[in-house]
mmCIF file of C-alpha atoms and ligand atoms in Angstrom:
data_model
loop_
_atom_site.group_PDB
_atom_site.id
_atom_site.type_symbol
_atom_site.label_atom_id
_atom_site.label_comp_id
_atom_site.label_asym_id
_atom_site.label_seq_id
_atom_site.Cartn_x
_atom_site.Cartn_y
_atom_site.Cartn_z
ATOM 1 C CA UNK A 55 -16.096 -44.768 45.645
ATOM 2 C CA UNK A 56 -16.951 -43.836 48.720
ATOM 3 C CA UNK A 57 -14.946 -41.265 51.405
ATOM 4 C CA UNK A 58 -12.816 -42.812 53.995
ATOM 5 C CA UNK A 59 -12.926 -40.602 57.003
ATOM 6 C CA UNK A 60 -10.234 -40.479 59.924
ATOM 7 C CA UNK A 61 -11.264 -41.132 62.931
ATOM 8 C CA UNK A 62 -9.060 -39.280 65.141
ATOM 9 C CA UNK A 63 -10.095 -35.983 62.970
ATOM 10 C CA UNK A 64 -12.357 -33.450 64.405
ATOM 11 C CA UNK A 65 -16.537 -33.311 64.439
ATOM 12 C CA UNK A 66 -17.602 -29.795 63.042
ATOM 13 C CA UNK A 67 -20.454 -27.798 64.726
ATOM 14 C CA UNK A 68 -22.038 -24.813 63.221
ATOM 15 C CA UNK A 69 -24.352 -22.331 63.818
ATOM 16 C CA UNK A 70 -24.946 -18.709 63.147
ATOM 17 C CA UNK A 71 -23.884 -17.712 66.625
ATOM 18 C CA UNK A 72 -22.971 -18.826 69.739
ATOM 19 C CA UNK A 73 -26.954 -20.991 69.933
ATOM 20 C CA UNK A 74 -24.533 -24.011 69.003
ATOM 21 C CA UNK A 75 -22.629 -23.299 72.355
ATOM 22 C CA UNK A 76 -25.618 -25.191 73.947
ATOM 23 C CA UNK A 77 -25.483 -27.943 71.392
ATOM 24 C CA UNK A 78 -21.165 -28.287 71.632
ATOM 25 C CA UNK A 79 -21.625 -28.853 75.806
ATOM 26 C CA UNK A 80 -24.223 -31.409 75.273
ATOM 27 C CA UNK A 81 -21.627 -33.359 72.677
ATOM 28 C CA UNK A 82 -18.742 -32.873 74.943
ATOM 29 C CA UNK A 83 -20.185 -34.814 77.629
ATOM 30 C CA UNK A 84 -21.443 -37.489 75.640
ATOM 31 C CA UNK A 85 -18.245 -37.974 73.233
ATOM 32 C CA UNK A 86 -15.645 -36.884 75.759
ATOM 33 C CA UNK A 87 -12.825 -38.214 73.840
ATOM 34 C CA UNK A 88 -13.435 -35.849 70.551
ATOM 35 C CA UNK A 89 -11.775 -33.056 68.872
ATOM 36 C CA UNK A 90 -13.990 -29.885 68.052
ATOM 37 C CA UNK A 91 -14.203 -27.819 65.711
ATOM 38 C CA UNK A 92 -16.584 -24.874 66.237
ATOM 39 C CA UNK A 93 -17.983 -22.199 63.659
ATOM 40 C CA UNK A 94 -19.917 -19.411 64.159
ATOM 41 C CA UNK A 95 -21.377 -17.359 61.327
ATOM 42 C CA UNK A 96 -21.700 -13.801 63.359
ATOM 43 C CA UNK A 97 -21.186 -11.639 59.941
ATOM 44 C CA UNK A 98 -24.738 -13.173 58.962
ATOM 45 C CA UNK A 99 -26.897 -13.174 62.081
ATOM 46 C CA UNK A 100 -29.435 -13.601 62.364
ATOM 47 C CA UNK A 101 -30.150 -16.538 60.069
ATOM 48 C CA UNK A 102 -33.867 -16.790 61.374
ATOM 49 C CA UNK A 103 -34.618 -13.681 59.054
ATOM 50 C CA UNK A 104 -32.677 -14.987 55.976
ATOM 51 C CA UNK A 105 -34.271 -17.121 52.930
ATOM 52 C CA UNK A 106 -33.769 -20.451 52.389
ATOM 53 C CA UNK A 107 -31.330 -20.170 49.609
ATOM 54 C CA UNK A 108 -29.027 -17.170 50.985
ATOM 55 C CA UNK A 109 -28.480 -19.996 54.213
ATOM 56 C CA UNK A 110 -27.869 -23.278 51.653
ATOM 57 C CA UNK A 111 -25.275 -20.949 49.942
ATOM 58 C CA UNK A 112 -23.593 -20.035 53.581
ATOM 59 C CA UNK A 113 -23.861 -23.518 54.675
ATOM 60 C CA UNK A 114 -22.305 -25.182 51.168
ATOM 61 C CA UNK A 115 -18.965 -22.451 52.139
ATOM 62 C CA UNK A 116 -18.554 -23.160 55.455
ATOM 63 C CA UNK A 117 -18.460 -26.628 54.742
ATOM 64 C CA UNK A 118 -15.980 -26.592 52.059
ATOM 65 C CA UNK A 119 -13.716 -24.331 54.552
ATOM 66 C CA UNK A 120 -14.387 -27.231 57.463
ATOM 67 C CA UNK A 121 -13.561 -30.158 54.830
ATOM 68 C CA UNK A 122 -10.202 -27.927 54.429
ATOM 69 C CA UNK A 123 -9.677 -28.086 58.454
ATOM 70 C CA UNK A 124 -9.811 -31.837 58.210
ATOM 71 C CA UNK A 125 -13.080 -33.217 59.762
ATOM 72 C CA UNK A 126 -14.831 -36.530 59.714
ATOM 73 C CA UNK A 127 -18.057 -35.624 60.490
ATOM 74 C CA UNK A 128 -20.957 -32.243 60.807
ATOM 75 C CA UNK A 129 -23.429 -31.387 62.967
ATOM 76 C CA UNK A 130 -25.687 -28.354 62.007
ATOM 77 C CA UNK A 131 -26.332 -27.088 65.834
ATOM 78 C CA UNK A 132 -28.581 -24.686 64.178
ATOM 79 C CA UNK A 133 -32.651 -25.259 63.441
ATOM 80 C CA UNK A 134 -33.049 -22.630 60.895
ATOM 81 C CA UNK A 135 -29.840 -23.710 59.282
ATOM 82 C CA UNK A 136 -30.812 -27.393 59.639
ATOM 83 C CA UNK A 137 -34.312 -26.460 57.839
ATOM 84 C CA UNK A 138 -32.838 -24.864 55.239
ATOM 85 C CA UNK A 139 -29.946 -26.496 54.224
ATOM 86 C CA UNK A 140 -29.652 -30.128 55.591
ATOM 87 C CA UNK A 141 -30.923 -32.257 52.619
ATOM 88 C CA UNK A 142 -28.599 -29.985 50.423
ATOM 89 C CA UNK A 143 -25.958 -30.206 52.421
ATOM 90 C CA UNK A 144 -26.219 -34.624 52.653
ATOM 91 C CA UNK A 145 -26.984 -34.888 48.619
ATOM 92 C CA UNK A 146 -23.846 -32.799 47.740
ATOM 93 C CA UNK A 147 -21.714 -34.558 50.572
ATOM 94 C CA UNK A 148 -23.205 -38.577 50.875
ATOM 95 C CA UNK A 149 -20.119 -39.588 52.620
ATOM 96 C CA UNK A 150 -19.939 -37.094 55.265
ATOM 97 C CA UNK A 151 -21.786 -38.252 58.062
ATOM 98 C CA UNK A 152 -24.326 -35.026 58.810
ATOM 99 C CA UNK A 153 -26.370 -34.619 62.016
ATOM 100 C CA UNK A 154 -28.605 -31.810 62.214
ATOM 101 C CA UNK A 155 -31.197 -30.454 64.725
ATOM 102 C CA UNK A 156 -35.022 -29.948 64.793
ATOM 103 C CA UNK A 157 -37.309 -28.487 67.330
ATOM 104 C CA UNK A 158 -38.669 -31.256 69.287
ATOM 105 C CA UNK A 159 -42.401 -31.490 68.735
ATOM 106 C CA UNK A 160 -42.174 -34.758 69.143
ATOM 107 C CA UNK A 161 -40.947 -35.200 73.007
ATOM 108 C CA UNK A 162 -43.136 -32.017 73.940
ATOM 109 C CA UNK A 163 -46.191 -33.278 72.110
ATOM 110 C CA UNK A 164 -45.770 -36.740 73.897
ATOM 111 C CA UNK A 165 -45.068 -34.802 76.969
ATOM 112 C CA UNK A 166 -48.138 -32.200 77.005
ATOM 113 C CA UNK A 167 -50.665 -33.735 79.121
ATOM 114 C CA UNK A 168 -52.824 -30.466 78.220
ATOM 115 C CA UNK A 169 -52.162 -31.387 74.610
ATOM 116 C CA UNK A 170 -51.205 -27.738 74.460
ATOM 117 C CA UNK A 171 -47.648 -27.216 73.644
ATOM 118 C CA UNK A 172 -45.522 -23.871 73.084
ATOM 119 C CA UNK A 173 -42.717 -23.609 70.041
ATOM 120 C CA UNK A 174 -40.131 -20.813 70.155
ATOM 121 C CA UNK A 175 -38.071 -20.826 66.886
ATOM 122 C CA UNK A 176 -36.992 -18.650 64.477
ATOM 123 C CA UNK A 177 -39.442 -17.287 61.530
ATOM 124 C CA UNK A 178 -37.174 -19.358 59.308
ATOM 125 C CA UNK A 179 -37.929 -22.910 61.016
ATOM 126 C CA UNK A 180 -41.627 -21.903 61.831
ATOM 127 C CA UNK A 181 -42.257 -21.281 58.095
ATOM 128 C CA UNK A 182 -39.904 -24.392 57.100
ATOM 129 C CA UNK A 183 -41.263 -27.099 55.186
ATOM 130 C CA UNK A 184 -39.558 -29.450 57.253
ATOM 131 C CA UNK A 185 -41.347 -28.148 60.118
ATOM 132 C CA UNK A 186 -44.611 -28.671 58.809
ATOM 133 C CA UNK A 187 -43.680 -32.355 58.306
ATOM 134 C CA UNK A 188 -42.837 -32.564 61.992
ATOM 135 C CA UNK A 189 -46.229 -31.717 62.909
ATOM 136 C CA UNK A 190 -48.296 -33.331 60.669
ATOM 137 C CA UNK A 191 -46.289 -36.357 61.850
ATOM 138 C CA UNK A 192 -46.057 -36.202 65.475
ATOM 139 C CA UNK A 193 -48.602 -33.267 66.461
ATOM 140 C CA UNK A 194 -52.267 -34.998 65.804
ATOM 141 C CA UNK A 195 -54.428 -33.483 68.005
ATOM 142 C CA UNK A 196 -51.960 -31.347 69.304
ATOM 143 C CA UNK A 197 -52.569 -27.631 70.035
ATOM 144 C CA UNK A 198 -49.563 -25.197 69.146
ATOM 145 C CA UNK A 199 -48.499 -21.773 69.558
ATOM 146 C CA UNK A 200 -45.984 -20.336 67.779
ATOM 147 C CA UNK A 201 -43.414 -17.549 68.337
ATOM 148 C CA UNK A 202 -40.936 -16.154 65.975
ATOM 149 C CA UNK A 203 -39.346 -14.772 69.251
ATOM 150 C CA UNK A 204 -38.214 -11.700 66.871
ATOM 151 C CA UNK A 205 -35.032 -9.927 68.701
ATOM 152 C CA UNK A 206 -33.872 -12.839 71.155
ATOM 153 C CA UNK A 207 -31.140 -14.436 69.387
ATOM 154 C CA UNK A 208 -29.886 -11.224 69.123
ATOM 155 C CA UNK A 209 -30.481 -9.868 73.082
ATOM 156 C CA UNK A 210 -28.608 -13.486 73.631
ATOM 157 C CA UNK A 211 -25.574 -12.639 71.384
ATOM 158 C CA UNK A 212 -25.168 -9.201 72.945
ATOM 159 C CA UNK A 213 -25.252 -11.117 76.495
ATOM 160 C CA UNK A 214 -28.130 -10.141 78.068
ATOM 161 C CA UNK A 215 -29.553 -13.521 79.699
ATOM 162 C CA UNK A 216 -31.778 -11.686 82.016
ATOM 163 C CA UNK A 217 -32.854 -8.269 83.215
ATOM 164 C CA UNK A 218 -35.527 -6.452 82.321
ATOM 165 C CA UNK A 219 -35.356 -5.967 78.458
ATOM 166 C CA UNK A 220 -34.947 -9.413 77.740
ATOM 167 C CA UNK A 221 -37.558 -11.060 80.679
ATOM 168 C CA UNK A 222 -40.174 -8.063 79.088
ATOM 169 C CA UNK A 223 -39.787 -10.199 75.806
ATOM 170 C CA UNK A 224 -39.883 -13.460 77.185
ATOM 171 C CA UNK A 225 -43.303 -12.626 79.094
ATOM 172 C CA UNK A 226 -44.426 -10.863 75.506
ATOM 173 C CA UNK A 227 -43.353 -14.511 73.894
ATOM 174 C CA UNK A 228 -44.718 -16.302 76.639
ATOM 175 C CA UNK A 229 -47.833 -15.219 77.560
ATOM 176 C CA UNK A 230 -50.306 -16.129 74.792
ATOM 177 C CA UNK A 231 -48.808 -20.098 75.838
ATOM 178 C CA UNK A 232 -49.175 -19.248 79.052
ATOM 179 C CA UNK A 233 -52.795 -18.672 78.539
ATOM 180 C CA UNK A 234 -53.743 -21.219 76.137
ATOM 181 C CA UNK A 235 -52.477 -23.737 79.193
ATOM 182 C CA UNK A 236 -49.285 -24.977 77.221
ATOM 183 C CA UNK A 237 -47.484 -27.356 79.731
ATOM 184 C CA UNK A 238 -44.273 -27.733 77.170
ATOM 185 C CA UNK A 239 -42.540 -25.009 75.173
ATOM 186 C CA UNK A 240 -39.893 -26.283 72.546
ATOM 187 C CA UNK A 241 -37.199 -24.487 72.589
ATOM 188 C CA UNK A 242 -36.803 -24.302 68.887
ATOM 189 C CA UNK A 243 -33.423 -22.503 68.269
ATOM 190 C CA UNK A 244 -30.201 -23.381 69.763
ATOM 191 C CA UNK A 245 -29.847 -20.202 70.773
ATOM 192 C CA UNK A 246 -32.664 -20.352 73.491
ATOM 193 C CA UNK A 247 -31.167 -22.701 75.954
ATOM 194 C CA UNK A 248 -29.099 -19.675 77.199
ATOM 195 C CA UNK A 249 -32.084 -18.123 78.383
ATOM 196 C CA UNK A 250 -33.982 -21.244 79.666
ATOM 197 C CA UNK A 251 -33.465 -19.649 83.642
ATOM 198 C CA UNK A 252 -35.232 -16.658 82.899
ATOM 199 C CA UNK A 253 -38.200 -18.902 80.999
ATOM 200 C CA UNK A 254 -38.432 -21.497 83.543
ATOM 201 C CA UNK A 255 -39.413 -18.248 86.245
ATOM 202 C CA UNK A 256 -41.760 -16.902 84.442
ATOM 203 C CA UNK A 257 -43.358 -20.258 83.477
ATOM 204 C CA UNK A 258 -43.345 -21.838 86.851
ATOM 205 C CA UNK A 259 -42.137 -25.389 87.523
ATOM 206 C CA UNK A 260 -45.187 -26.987 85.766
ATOM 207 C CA UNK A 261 -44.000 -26.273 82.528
ATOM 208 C CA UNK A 262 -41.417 -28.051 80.747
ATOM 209 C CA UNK A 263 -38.907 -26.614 78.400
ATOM 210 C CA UNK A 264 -37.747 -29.380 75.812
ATOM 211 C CA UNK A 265 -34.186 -29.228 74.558
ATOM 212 C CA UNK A 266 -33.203 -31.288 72.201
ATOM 213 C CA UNK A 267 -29.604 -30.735 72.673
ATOM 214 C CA UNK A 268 -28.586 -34.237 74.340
ATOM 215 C CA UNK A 269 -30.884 -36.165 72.392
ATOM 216 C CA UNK A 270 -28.925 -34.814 69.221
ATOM 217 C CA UNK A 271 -25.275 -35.225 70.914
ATOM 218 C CA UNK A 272 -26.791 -39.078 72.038
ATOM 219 C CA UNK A 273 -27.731 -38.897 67.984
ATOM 220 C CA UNK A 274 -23.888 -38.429 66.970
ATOM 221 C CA UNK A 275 -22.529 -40.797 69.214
ATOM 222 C CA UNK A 276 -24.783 -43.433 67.539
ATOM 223 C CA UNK A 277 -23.679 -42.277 63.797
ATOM 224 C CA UNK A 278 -20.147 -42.020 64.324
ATOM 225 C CA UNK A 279 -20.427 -45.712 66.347
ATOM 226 C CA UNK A 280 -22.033 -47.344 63.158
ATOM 227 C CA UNK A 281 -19.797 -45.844 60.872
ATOM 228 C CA UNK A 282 -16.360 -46.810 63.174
ATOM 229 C CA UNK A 283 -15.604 -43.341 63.509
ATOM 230 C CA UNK A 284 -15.063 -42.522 67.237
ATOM 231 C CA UNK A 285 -11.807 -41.014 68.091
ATOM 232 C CA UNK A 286 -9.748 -44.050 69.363
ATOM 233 C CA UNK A 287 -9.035 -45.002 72.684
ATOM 234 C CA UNK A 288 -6.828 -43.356 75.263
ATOM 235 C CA UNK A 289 -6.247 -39.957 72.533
ATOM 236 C CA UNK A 290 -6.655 -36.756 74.795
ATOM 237 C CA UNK A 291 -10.084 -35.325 73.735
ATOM 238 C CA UNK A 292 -12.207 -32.511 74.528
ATOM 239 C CA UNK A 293 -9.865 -30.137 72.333
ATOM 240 C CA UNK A 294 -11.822 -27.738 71.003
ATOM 241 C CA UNK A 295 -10.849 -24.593 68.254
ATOM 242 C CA UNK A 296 -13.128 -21.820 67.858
ATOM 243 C CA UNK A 297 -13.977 -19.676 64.338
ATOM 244 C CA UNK A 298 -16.336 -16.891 63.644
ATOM 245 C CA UNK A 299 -16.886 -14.726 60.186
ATOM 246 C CA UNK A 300 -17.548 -12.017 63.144
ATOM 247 C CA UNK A 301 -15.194 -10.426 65.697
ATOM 248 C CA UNK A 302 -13.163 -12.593 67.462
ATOM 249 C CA UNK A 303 -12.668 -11.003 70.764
ATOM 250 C CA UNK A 304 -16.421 -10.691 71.016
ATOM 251 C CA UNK A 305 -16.259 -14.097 70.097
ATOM 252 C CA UNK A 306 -13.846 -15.198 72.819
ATOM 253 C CA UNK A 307 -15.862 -13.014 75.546
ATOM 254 C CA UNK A 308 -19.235 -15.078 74.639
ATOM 255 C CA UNK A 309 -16.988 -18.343 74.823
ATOM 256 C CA UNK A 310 -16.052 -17.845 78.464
ATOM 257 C CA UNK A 311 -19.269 -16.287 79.692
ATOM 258 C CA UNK A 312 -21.049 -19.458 78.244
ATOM 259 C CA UNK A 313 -18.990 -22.669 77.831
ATOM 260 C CA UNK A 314 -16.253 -21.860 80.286
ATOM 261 C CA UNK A 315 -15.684 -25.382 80.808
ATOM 262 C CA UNK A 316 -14.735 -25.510 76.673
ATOM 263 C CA UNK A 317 -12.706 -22.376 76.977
ATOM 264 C CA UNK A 318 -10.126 -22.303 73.811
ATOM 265 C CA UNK A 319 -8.693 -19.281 71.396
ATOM 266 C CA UNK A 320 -10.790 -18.265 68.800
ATOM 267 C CA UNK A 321 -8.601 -18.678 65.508
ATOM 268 C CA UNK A 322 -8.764 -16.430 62.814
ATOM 269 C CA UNK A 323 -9.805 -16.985 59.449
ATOM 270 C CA UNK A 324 -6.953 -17.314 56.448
ATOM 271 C CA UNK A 325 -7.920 -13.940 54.260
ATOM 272 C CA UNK A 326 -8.668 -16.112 51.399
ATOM 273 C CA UNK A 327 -11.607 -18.023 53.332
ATOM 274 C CA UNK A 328 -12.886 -14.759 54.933
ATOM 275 C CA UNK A 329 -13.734 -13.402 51.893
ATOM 276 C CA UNK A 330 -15.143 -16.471 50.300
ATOM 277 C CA UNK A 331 -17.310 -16.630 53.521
ATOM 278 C CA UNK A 332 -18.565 -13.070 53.489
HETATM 279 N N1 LIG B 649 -29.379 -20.754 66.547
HETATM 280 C C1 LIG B 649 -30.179 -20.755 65.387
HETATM 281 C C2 LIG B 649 -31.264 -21.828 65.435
HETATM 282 O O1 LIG B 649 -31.129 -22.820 66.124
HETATM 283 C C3 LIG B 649 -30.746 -19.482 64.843
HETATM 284 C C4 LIG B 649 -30.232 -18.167 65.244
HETATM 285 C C5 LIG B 649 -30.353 -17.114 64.186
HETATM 286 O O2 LIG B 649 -31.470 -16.671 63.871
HETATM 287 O O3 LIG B 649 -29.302 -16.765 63.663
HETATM 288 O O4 LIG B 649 -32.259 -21.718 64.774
#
């Protein structure tokens, strides 16, 4: 039998961090009527230097805790989490409508007039299977260069969006694409957006930065439409309630320096589910 959801619950978005951030501002401005519920993973970042079945085990708890919340529907706002654990996550769950991200080879590739486009992304996603697929798929005659981008996620978590310690990675990240003529970089985690200022000086206006973040929220709107779950008419939405496995008023701080048009507390988590989720 299958799961009848309620359409006036909440859509779930998780990541390992605040990447998803990017991803939840996207969705609330193309589902403007929905409830949110937001999860970040902190006790485990970063998930780009995790294996593949440490991140399906994360991802199988965190669900179970978000089915507890009450929600009707998931999207993984995470690429390494979405490599990792997607397919896992759709065969246990077949009801639960499941949205998930990936970089976007295919918009940069089609994009690239050079033919000569730049991926940042986790190792995690760069070593995926499911990121091989992408390219064989959509990246004939494509060139790419690859960066593992080791350290940003976490100069992004502690804040630092600019300045010197973080722009002297981005030009170390950069450069080789730079010089191989890329004129697209993916921005391969959700985490990157954050610092897409800083990249778009150093690169120069000719070079596009492709974030998939509004083609994924455009993605939801379309799965939650077929399946006759948007939140009904005239129901105040754009609620939003914040958990993390890490600290919460670090949490909260990131929230408003971020999102602080989706400013909301960040809840804590029941004992029981913190240390299931640890
Ligand atoms: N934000 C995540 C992504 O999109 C990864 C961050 C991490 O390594 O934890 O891949």
């Amino acid at each position: 039998m299958t799961q009848r959801y309620d359409p006036s619950a909440a859509i779930a978005v998780v990541d390992s961090g605040i990447g998803g951030l990017s991803v939840l501002r996207a969705l609330a401005q193309h589902l403007p009527g929905e409830r949110w519920l937001y999860f970040a993973d902190q006790a485990h970042i970063p998930y780009g230097e995790k294996p593949a079945d440490a991140l399906r085990r994360y991802a199988r708890r965190i669900l179970a805790f978000l089915q507890e919340q009450g929600i009707k529907a998931l999207v993984v706002a995470c690429n390494t989490l979405s490599a990792a654990a997607l397919e896992d996550l759709r065969a246990r769950h077949p009801d639960l409508p499941i949205v998930g991200m990936e970089p976007a080879v295919k918009p940069a590739a089609q994009l690239s007039q050079r033919g000569v486009v730049g991926v940042m992304a986790t190792r995690a996603t760069l070593t995926s299977e499911r990121y091989r697929r992408l390219k064989v798929r959509f990246g004939q005659g494509v060139r790419f260069l690859e960066d593992p981008c080791e350290g940003l996620v976490e100069h992004i978590e502690a804040g630092r969006l600019n300045g010197p310690q973080v722009e002297a990675l981005l030009r170390r990240i950069v450069g080789p694409m730079q010089e191989a003529g890329a004129d697209a970089v993916v921005l391969g985690c959700t985490h990157y957006p954050f610092v897409a200022d800083a990249l778009q000086r150093l690169l120069g206006p000719e070079v596009t930065l492709v974030d998939p973040a509004h083609a994924v929220a455009r993605q939801t709107r379309r799965v939650l439409e077929a399946r006759g779950l948007l939140r009904p008419n005239g129901a105040m939405g754009g609620v939003v309630r914040y958990f993390t496995t890490g600290a919460a008023r670090t949490f909260a701080r990131q929230i408003r320096l971020l999102v602080p048009e989706l400013e909301a507390p960040v809840q804590p988590l029941p004992f029981f589910w913190m240390e299931e989720l640890l």
